[in-house]
Coordinates of C-alpha atoms in Angstrom, one line a residue:
X1139 CA 115.4 89.3 106.2
X1140 CA 118.7 88.3 106.5
X1141 CA 120.1 84.4 107.2
X1142 CA 124.1 84.4 108.1
X1143 CA 126.2 82.3 106.4
X1144 CA 128.8 82.2 109.2
X1145 CA 126.3 82.2 112.3
X1146 CA 122.4 82.3 113.3
X1147 CA 124.0 86.0 115.7
X1148 CA 126.5 87.3 114.4
X1149 CA 125.4 90.4 112.9
X1150 CA 127.3 93.6 114.7
X1151 CA 130.8 93.6 113.3
X1152 CA 132.8 95.2 115.9
X1153 CA 133.7 98.9 116.2
X1154 CA 131.7 98.9 112.4
X1155 CA 128.5 100.6 110.7
X1156 CA 126.3 98.3 109.8
X1157 CA 126.5 97.7 106.3
X1158 CA 123.1 95.8 104.8
X1159 CA 124.2 92.9 102.1
X1160 CA 121.7 93.9 99.3
X1161 CA 122.8 92.0 96.6
X1162 CA 119.6 90.2 95.6
X1163 CA 118.7 87.5 93.0
X1164 CA 117.6 90.6 90.5
X1165 CA 115.1 87.9 87.8
X1166 CA 111.9 89.4 87.6
X1167 CA 108.1 87.4 86.9
X1168 CA 107.2 89.8 84.1
X1169 CA 103.6 89.5 82.3
X1170 CA 105.1 90.6 78.9
X1171 CA 107.0 87.1 78.5
X1172 CA 110.3 88.9 77.7
X1173 CA 111.6 87.3 81.0
X1174 CA 112.6 83.7 81.7
X1175 CA 109.6 83.7 84.1
X1176 CA 106.4 84.8 83.2
X1177 CA 103.2 85.8 84.8
X1178 CA 101.4 82.4 85.5
X1179 CA 98.4 81.8 87.9
X1180 CA 99.7 79.3 90.2
X1181 CA 103.5 78.6 88.7
X1182 CA 104.8 80.7 92.1
X1183 CA 104.4 80.4 95.6
X1184 CA 105.6 83.7 97.2
X1185 CA 107.7 82.4 101.1
X1186 CA 107.1 85.0 103.7
X1187 CA 108.4 85.1 107.2
X1188 CA 105.9 87.1 109.5
X1189 CA 108.1 88.0 111.9
X1190 CA 110.1 90.4 108.7
X1191 CA 109.3 93.4 107.7
X1192 CA 110.5 93.5 104.5
X1193 CA 108.4 89.9 104.1
X1194 CA 105.3 91.3 105.5
X1195 CA 105.7 94.4 102.8
X1196 CA 105.0 91.3 100.0
X1197 CA 102.3 89.8 102.2
X1198 CA 100.6 93.2 102.6
X1199 CA 100.7 94.0 98.6
X1200 CA 99.5 90.3 97.3
X1201 CA 96.5 91.0 100.2
X1202 CA 95.5 94.6 98.5
X1203 CA 95.9 93.6 95.3
X1204 CA 94.2 90.3 95.7
X1205 CA 96.7 88.3 94.3
X1206 CA 95.9 85.2 97.3
X1207 CA 94.5 83.1 94.4
X1208 CA 97.0 83.1 91.5
X1209 CA 100.3 83.6 94.3
X1210 CA 100.0 80.7 97.3
X1211 CA 102.0 81.9 100.1
X1212 CA 104.1 79.0 102.4
X1213 CA 104.9 80.8 105.4
X1214 CA 108.4 79.9 107.8
X1215 CA 108.5 80.5 111.5
X1216 CA 109.6 82.8 113.4
X1217 CA 113.3 82.1 114.5
X1218 CA 115.7 80.9 112.4
X1219 CA 119.9 79.0 112.3
X1220 CA 122.5 79.6 109.4
X1221 CA 121.3 77.7 107.5
X1222 CA 118.1 80.0 107.1
X1223 CA 114.7 80.1 107.5
X1224 CA 112.8 76.5 108.3
X1225 CA 109.5 75.7 107.8
X1226 CA 108.4 74.4 111.5
X1227 CA 104.8 75.9 111.4
X1228 CA 103.7 73.1 109.3
X1229 CA 102.8 69.6 109.8
X1230 CA 105.5 68.0 109.4
X1231 CA 107.9 70.7 109.4
X1232 CA 107.8 70.6 105.8
X1233 CA 105.9 73.3 103.1
X1234 CA 102.5 71.5 101.6
X1235 CA 104.1 73.3 98.6
X1236 CA 107.0 73.0 97.9
X1237 CA 108.5 69.7 100.1
X1238 CA 111.3 71.7 101.7
X1239 CA 112.4 72.4 105.4
X1240 CA 114.6 75.4 104.9
X1241 CA 114.2 78.1 102.0
X1242 CA 117.6 77.4 101.7
X1243 CA 117.0 74.2 99.7
X1244 CA 114.7 76.5 97.1
X1245 CA 118.3 78.8 97.2
X1246 CA 120.3 75.4 96.3
X1247 CA 118.1 74.2 93.6
X1248 CA 118.4 77.6 92.2
X1249 CA 122.7 77.5 92.1
X1250 CA 124.3 74.3 94.4
X1251 CA 126.7 77.2 95.5
X1252 CA 124.7 79.4 96.0
X1253 CA 126.9 82.1 98.6
X1254 CA 125.4 84.6 99.9
X1255 CA 122.5 85.4 102.6
X1256 CA 119.3 83.4 102.6
X1257 CA 116.4 86.2 102.5
X1258 CA 112.7 86.2 102.5
X1259 CA 110.7 87.5 100.9
X1260 CA 111.1 84.9 98.3
X1261 CA 109.3 83.9 94.9
X1262 CA 109.9 80.6 94.2
X1263 CA 109.1 78.7 90.7
X1264 CA 107.3 75.9 92.4
X1265 CA 107.5 72.9 88.8
X1266 CA 111.2 73.2 89.0
X1267 CA 111.5 73.8 93.2
X1268 CA 114.0 76.5 92.3
X1269 CA 114.2 80.4 93.8
X1270 CA 113.3 83.3 91.3
X1271 CA 113.5 86.3 92.9
X1272 CA 114.5 87.9 96.1
X1273 CA 114.6 91.4 95.7
X1274 CA 112.0 92.2 98.2
X1275 CA 112.1 96.1 96.3
X1276 CA 111.2 95.1 93.1
X1277 CA 109.0 92.2 94.3
X1278 CA 106.1 94.5 95.7
X1279 CA 106.3 96.8 92.5
X1280 CA 106.2 94.0 89.7
X1281 CA 102.9 93.0 92.5
X1282 CA 101.7 95.8 90.7
X1283 CA 102.9 96.1 88.1
X1284 CA 103.4 93.0 85.9
X1285 CA 100.2 90.6 87.8
X1286 CA 97.2 93.7 86.9
X1287 CA 96.2 90.8 84.8
X1288 CA 95.2 89.1 88.0
X1289 CA 94.0 91.9 90.5
X1290 CA 90.7 92.0 92.0
X1291 CA 88.1 94.4 91.2
X1292 CA 88.6 97.0 93.0
X1293 CA 92.1 96.5 93.6
X1294 CA 93.8 100.4 94.6
X1295 CA 96.9 101.5 92.1
X1296 CA 99.4 101.7 94.7
X1297 CA 102.1 103.2 92.4
X1298 CA 100.5 105.4 90.5
X1299 CA 102.0 106.5 87.4
X1300 CA 102.3 110.6 88.1
X1301 CA 102.8 110.3 91.6
X1302 CA 106.0 108.1 90.6
X1303 CA 108.7 110.8 90.7
X1304 CA 107.9 112.2 93.8
X1305 CA 107.3 108.4 95.2
X1306 CA 110.7 107.1 94.6
X1307 CA 112.3 109.8 96.0
X1308 CA 109.8 109.1 99.4
X1309 CA 110.0 105.5 99.8
X1310 CA 114.1 105.9 99.3
X1311 CA 114.6 107.7 102.2
X1312 CA 112.3 105.8 103.9
X1313 CA 114.3 102.9 103.5
X1314 CA 117.5 104.5 104.1
X1315 CA 117.0 106.6 107.0
X1316 CA 113.6 104.4 108.5
X1317 CA 113.4 100.2 107.5
X1318 CA 117.4 100.7 107.8
X1319 CA 118.1 103.4 109.9
X1320 CA 116.7 101.1 112.8
X1321 CA 118.8 98.3 112.2
X1322 CA 121.7 100.8 111.8
X1323 CA 120.8 101.2 115.3
X1324 CA 120.8 97.5 116.6
X1325 CA 123.9 96.7 115.0
X1326 CA 125.8 99.4 115.2
X1327 CA 129.6 97.5 116.3
X1328 CA 131.0 100.9 118.3
X1329 CA 129.1 104.1 120.1
X1330 CA 129.9 106.5 117.3
X1331 CA 128.4 104.4 115.1
X1332 CA 125.2 104.4 117.1
X1333 CA 124.8 108.1 118.0
X1334 CA 125.3 108.6 114.3
X1335 CA 122.7 106.4 113.2
X1336 CA 120.6 107.5 116.5
X1337 CA 120.7 111.4 114.6
X1338 CA 119.9 109.6 111.1
X1339 CA 117.2 108.4 112.7
X1340 CA 115.7 110.4 114.6
X1341 CA 116.1 113.6 111.6
X1342 CA 114.0 111.0 109.8
X1343 CA 110.8 110.2 111.8
X1344 CA 110.7 114.4 112.5
X1345 CA 110.7 114.5 108.9
X1346 CA 108.3 111.8 108.7
X1347 CA 106.2 113.8 112.0
X1348 CA 105.9 117.5 110.6
X1349 CA 105.6 115.2 106.6
X1350 CA 102.0 113.7 108.7
X1351 CA 100.7 116.3 110.4
X1352 CA 99.0 117.2 107.0
X1353 CA 98.5 114.6 104.8
X1354 CA 96.8 111.5 105.7
X1355 CA 99.3 109.0 104.0
X1356 CA 102.7 109.9 102.8
X1357 CA 101.6 110.7 99.2
X1358 CA 98.1 112.2 100.0
X1359 CA 94.9 111.2 100.4
X1360 CA 95.2 107.4 99.5
X1361 CA 97.3 104.8 100.8
X1362 CA 100.5 103.3 98.2
X1363 CA 103.1 101.3 98.2
X1364 CA 105.3 104.2 99.9
X1365 CA 102.5 103.4 103.3
X1366 CA 103.3 99.6 103.1
X1367 CA 107.4 100.8 103.1
X1368 CA 107.2 102.3 106.1
X1369 CA 103.8 100.6 108.3
X1370 CA 106.2 97.2 108.6
X1371 CA 108.8 99.6 110.1
X1372 CA 106.2 101.4 112.2
X1373 CA 104.2 97.7 113.1
X1374 CA 107.9 96.9 115.6
X1375 CA 108.8 100.6 116.5
X1376 CA 107.8 99.9 119.6
X1377 CA 107.5 95.9 120.3
X1378 CA 110.8 95.9 119.0
X1379 CA 113.2 98.8 118.0
X1380 CA 112.9 101.0 120.9
X1381 CA 114.3 99.1 123.5
X1382 CA 115.7 95.7 120.9
X1383 CA 117.6 98.7 118.7
X1384 CA 118.3 101.4 121.6
X1385 CA 116.1 104.0 119.1
X1386 CA 114.9 105.3 122.5
X1387 CA 113.9 108.7 122.3
X1388 CA 110.5 108.5 122.2
X1389 CA 108.3 105.9 121.4
X1390 CA 105.6 105.2 118.4
X1391 CA 102.5 106.5 120.8
X1392 CA 104.5 109.5 121.3
X1393 CA 104.6 111.1 118.2
X1394 CA 101.0 111.4 117.5
X1395 CA 101.0 112.6 113.6
X1396 CA 103.0 109.2 113.6
X1397 CA 100.9 107.1 115.6
X1398 CA 97.6 108.6 114.4
X1399 CA 99.0 107.6 110.8
X1400 CA 100.3 103.9 112.2
X1401 CA 97.5 103.3 113.7
X1402 CA 94.6 104.4 110.5
X1403 CA 97.0 101.7 108.8
X1404 CA 96.6 99.1 110.9
X1405 CA 92.6 99.3 111.0
X1406 CA 92.8 99.4 107.1
X1407 CA 92.4 95.7 105.9
X1408 CA 95.9 94.8 105.0
X1409 CA 98.0 96.2 107.5
X1410 CA 96.9 95.0 110.8
X1411 CA 95.6 91.5 109.5
X1412 CA 98.9 90.1 108.6
X1413 CA 100.6 91.7 111.8
X1414 CA 102.1 88.9 114.3
X1415 CA 103.3 90.2 117.1
X1416 CA 104.6 87.4 119.2
X1417 CA 106.4 86.2 116.2
X1418 CA 108.3 90.0 115.2
X1419 CA 109.2 89.9 119.0
X1420 CA 110.2 86.1 119.0
X1421 CA 112.4 86.8 116.1
X1422 CA 114.6 89.6 117.3
X1423 CA 115.0 89.0 120.5
X1424 CA 116.1 85.0 119.9
X1425 CA 117.5 85.2 116.5
X1426 CA 119.8 88.7 117.6
X1427 CA 121.6 86.7 120.1
X1428 CA 124.5 89.0 119.8
X1429 CA 123.2 91.9 121.4
X1430 CA 120.1 89.9 123.5
X1431 CA 122.3 86.9 124.8
X1432 CA 119.9 85.7 127.1
X1433 CA 117.4 85.6 124.2
X1434 CA 114.6 86.2 126.7
X1435 CA 111.5 87.7 125.3
X1436 CA 109.6 90.4 126.9
X1437 CA 106.6 89.9 127.4
X1438 CA 105.3 93.8 126.6
X1439 CA 104.0 95.7 125.7
X1440 CA 100.0 96.6 125.3
X1441 CA 99.3 95.9 121.8
X1442 CA 95.7 96.6 122.6
X1443 CA 97.0 100.2 121.8
X1444 CA 96.5 99.8 118.0
X1445 CA 92.9 99.8 117.9
X1446 CA 92.6 102.6 119.8
X1447 CA 90.5 105.9 118.0
X1448 CA 93.8 107.8 115.5
X1449 CA 91.0 110.7 114.2
X1450 CA 92.7 110.2 110.1
X1451 CA 89.3 109.9 108.9
X1452 CA 88.7 114.3 109.4
X1453 CA 91.7 114.6 107.4
X1454 CA 89.3 113.3 104.6
X1455 CA 91.1 111.4 101.9
X1456 CA 89.9 107.8 101.7
X1457 CA 92.5 104.5 101.8
X1458 CA 91.5 103.1 98.3
X1459 CA 90.4 106.0 96.9
X1460 CA 87.8 105.3 94.1
X1461 CA 88.8 101.2 95.0
X1462 CA 87.7 99.2 97.9
X1463 CA 89.3 97.1 100.6
X1464 CA 90.0 93.0 100.4
X1465 CA 88.2 90.7 101.5
X1466 CA 89.0 88.6 105.1
X1467 CA 92.6 86.7 104.9
X1468 CA 91.9 83.5 103.0
X1469 CA 91.8 79.6 104.8
X1470 CA 95.4 79.4 106.5
X1471 CA 96.2 82.4 106.6
X1472 CA 94.7 84.3 109.3
X1473 CA 96.7 85.9 112.4
X1474 CA 95.1 84.6 115.1
X1475 CA 93.8 86.3 117.5
X1476 CA 96.1 85.9 120.7
X1477 CA 99.0 86.6 118.3
X1478 CA 96.9 90.9 117.0
X1479 CA 96.6 93.9 119.6
X1480 CA 95.1 91.9 121.8
X1481 CA 96.2 92.8 124.7
X1482 CA 97.7 91.1 126.9
X1483 CA 101.2 89.6 127.4
X1484 CA 103.1 87.5 124.4
X1485 CA 105.3 85.2 124.7

């Protein structure tokens, strides 16, 4: 998720459709050594914010694959200003590994005149303190394909070769119509732009409802990269997108197949235990001051519903196929119980 250069809240262009800036640093960290950035345990730091859906995806894949010991993780707080995400959750307000107060410093270490948005997730080269890549789409695929030497025993194959052609099409539709579709609704600059965005989003949500009625996961019987990419939008849907972004034809809880599927994933290790509802709400309702000028953060919704039985196991399949679930989150990366689906009011 990006921070804007000109202001912390200028996301809506009056009279315009929302257009996402997708010009990222596309360097890759590779196992073959052909790139300037070789795979090397302990060399890189993944910087995320739990509020951001794109960063949440990277945290989930890292955890599912067991890369915690190979790739350390820095966590920014949920809000930012025009200068970028800050490490305000850390003692002294500095990342303990990079020593930075702001993620912006890693981008400026790469390019002192870096002109674009400062985004998470970002992979940072610890020796130089410079950002390597913020290309969130490729990043998680590389965790699966380039970091195999450091995968845990029983790690799932999230991007299986025999499914890639179909999965790439599913992933692209999910990104354009759902992941970005909710933003297209929320940041629409005119009634007409919003109306078109709303219809596109719900056409895709109806497609997902139909698809997930007959299969446990998006690609069949096991979890793949496609499920990770969809989950982080679904986790934010009722808490943020339904009201804040006006994506309000239905709540997630009113879509039987999608809601059962979302709970199935949430209750699988790696998904719900990387989801921080208060930070999610604080980010959207505070940072997007142009569409929420009071910056008041709602108390609801009741998130205890995420722990109710989903019944999806009756469809067969297994989340990890022949693999195994990841172990508990590592020290320092545990979501506080009061930030999870405790059913309490969140501030």
